[in-house]
Each structure stands twice: as C-alpha cells, then as structure tokens.
Amino acid sequence: RPWADQMGDSKASTVRVNVKFQKNVLKDIELDMDEPVVVFKSQLWTLTGVPVERQSVLGLKGGKLKDDASWDKLGVKPG
C-alpha cells in the first residue's frame, strides 16, 4: 500500500513526496496540487504497477486518499 510523506518544493502548486511501497521508498515524486488525485495515482501506477482502482494511499490528513479528495483539505501544502 503506497503511503505519502510530504516534503516541500519551491513551486507554488507542486510538492515532492516520498511514497512507501512494500519495503521500498520512492523518493521525490512530484505531486501537482492543481491536478486531480487520479493523476497522482496514475503516477503511482507507473512506478509501482498497482492499478489506480487497487491503490490504498494512506498517511494524509483524512485517512485513505479518495479519488474526489481536494489536496488543500488533506494537509498537503507546498514549500
């Protein structure tokens, strides 16, 4: 199950996150807060091979990341 850990980035609408997947940490994955959640999950699909519909992204405010979630309400902030 992927898990996102926030790390700051200098772009206003972009943050870099670390994602724990199985026993690995995928570092500095770019998360564009102007894009819907499904775009981030698609990035994770490319990196992990886990299809979007089978992902459980945890570690953000509000618990499990839902496809209709708003990044600004999840406690993810740039910088």
mmCIF file of C-alpha atoms in Angstrom:
data_model
loop_
_atom_site.group_PDB
_atom_site.id
_atom_site.type_symbol
_atom_site.label_atom_id
_atom_site.label_comp_id
_atom_site.label_asym_id
_atom_site.label_seq_id
_atom_site.Cartn_x
_atom_site.Cartn_y
_atom_site.Cartn_z
ATOM 1 C CA ARG A 1 0.000 0.000 0.000
ATOM 2 C CA PRO A 2 1.511 3.312 -1.019
ATOM 3 C CA TRP A 3 1.918 5.907 1.718
ATOM 4 C CA ALA A 4 2.755 9.550 1.030
ATOM 5 C CA ASP A 5 5.116 11.595 3.186
ATOM 6 C CA GLN A 6 5.194 15.330 2.443
ATOM 7 C CA MET A 7 8.416 17.096 1.513
ATOM 8 C CA GLY A 8 8.466 20.743 0.411
ATOM 9 C CA ASP A 9 9.160 22.011 -3.101
ATOM 10 C CA SER A 10 9.779 25.509 -4.407
ATOM 11 C CA LYS A 11 6.933 25.555 -6.973
ATOM 12 C CA ALA A 12 3.704 27.087 -5.681
ATOM 13 C CA SER A 13 1.350 24.282 -6.713
ATOM 14 C CA THR A 14 3.776 21.379 -6.609
ATOM 15 C CA VAL A 15 5.194 19.404 -3.714
ATOM 16 C CA ARG A 16 7.581 16.498 -3.700
ATOM 17 C CA VAL A 17 6.548 13.479 -1.677
ATOM 18 C CA ASN A 18 8.072 10.177 -0.650
ATOM 19 C CA VAL A 19 5.928 7.093 -1.100
ATOM 20 C CA LYS A 20 6.494 3.925 0.868
ATOM 21 C CA PHE A 21 5.586 0.889 -1.205
ATOM 22 C CA GLN A 22 6.182 -2.592 0.175
ATOM 23 C CA LYS A 23 9.711 -2.372 1.604
ATOM 24 C CA ASN A 24 10.872 0.436 -0.700
ATOM 25 C CA VAL A 25 10.684 4.219 -0.541
ATOM 26 C CA LEU A 26 10.055 6.039 -3.807
ATOM 27 C CA LYS A 27 11.622 9.466 -3.258
ATOM 28 C CA ASP A 28 10.773 12.922 -4.583
ATOM 29 C CA ILE A 29 7.630 12.077 -6.525
ATOM 30 C CA GLU A 30 6.150 15.292 -7.872
ATOM 31 C CA LEU A 31 2.579 15.948 -6.779
ATOM 32 C CA ASP A 32 0.798 18.738 -8.671
ATOM 33 C CA MET A 33 -1.884 20.106 -6.380
ATOM 34 C CA ASP A 34 -3.703 21.654 -9.349
ATOM 35 C CA GLU A 35 -4.344 18.192 -10.796
ATOM 36 C CA PRO A 36 -6.971 15.724 -9.553
ATOM 37 C CA VAL A 37 -5.987 12.881 -7.239
ATOM 38 C CA VAL A 38 -6.301 10.360 -10.074
ATOM 39 C CA VAL A 39 -3.294 11.968 -11.806
ATOM 40 C CA PHE A 40 -1.115 11.296 -8.753
ATOM 41 C CA LYS A 41 -2.474 7.759 -8.505
ATOM 42 C CA SER A 42 -1.657 7.268 -12.190
ATOM 43 C CA GLN A 43 1.940 8.268 -11.430
ATOM 44 C CA LEU A 44 1.973 5.671 -8.663
ATOM 45 C CA TRP A 45 0.595 3.067 -11.083
ATOM 46 C CA THR A 46 3.515 3.736 -13.415
ATOM 47 C CA LEU A 47 6.030 3.454 -10.574
ATOM 48 C CA THR A 48 4.534 0.507 -8.685
ATOM 49 C CA GLY A 49 2.467 -1.447 -11.213
ATOM 50 C CA VAL A 50 -0.563 -1.218 -8.892
ATOM 51 C CA PRO A 51 -3.652 -0.083 -10.861
ATOM 52 C CA VAL A 52 -5.398 3.057 -9.603
ATOM 53 C CA GLU A 53 -8.519 1.161 -8.518
ATOM 54 C CA ARG A 54 -6.428 -1.191 -6.323
ATOM 55 C CA GLN A 55 -4.395 1.513 -4.543
ATOM 56 C CA SER A 56 -4.776 2.454 -0.899
ATOM 57 C CA VAL A 57 -2.856 5.664 -0.336
ATOM 58 C CA LEU A 58 -2.514 6.355 3.384
ATOM 59 C CA GLY A 59 -0.718 8.835 5.599
ATOM 60 C CA LEU A 60 -2.562 12.009 4.685
ATOM 61 C CA LYS A 61 -4.964 14.027 6.817
ATOM 62 C CA GLY A 62 -8.369 12.407 6.464
ATOM 63 C CA GLY A 63 -7.119 8.825 6.217
ATOM 64 C CA LYS A 64 -7.289 6.899 2.950
ATOM 65 C CA LEU A 65 -6.898 9.089 -0.151
ATOM 66 C CA LYS A 66 -10.143 9.209 -2.131
ATOM 67 C CA ASP A 67 -10.324 9.990 -5.840
ATOM 68 C CA ASP A 68 -12.570 13.016 -5.278
ATOM 69 C CA ALA A 69 -10.435 14.489 -2.472
ATOM 70 C CA SER A 70 -9.108 18.034 -2.570
ATOM 71 C CA TRP A 71 -5.355 18.374 -1.971
ATOM 72 C CA ASP A 72 -5.721 21.560 0.078
ATOM 73 C CA LYS A 73 -8.105 19.826 2.509
ATOM 74 C CA LEU A 74 -5.682 16.943 3.037
ATOM 75 C CA GLY A 75 -2.976 18.997 4.699
ATOM 76 C CA VAL A 76 -0.621 18.830 1.708
ATOM 77 C CA LYS A 77 0.975 22.245 1.302
ATOM 78 C CA PRO A 78 3.723 23.488 -0.999
ATOM 79 C CA GLY A 79 7.042 24.607 0.469
#
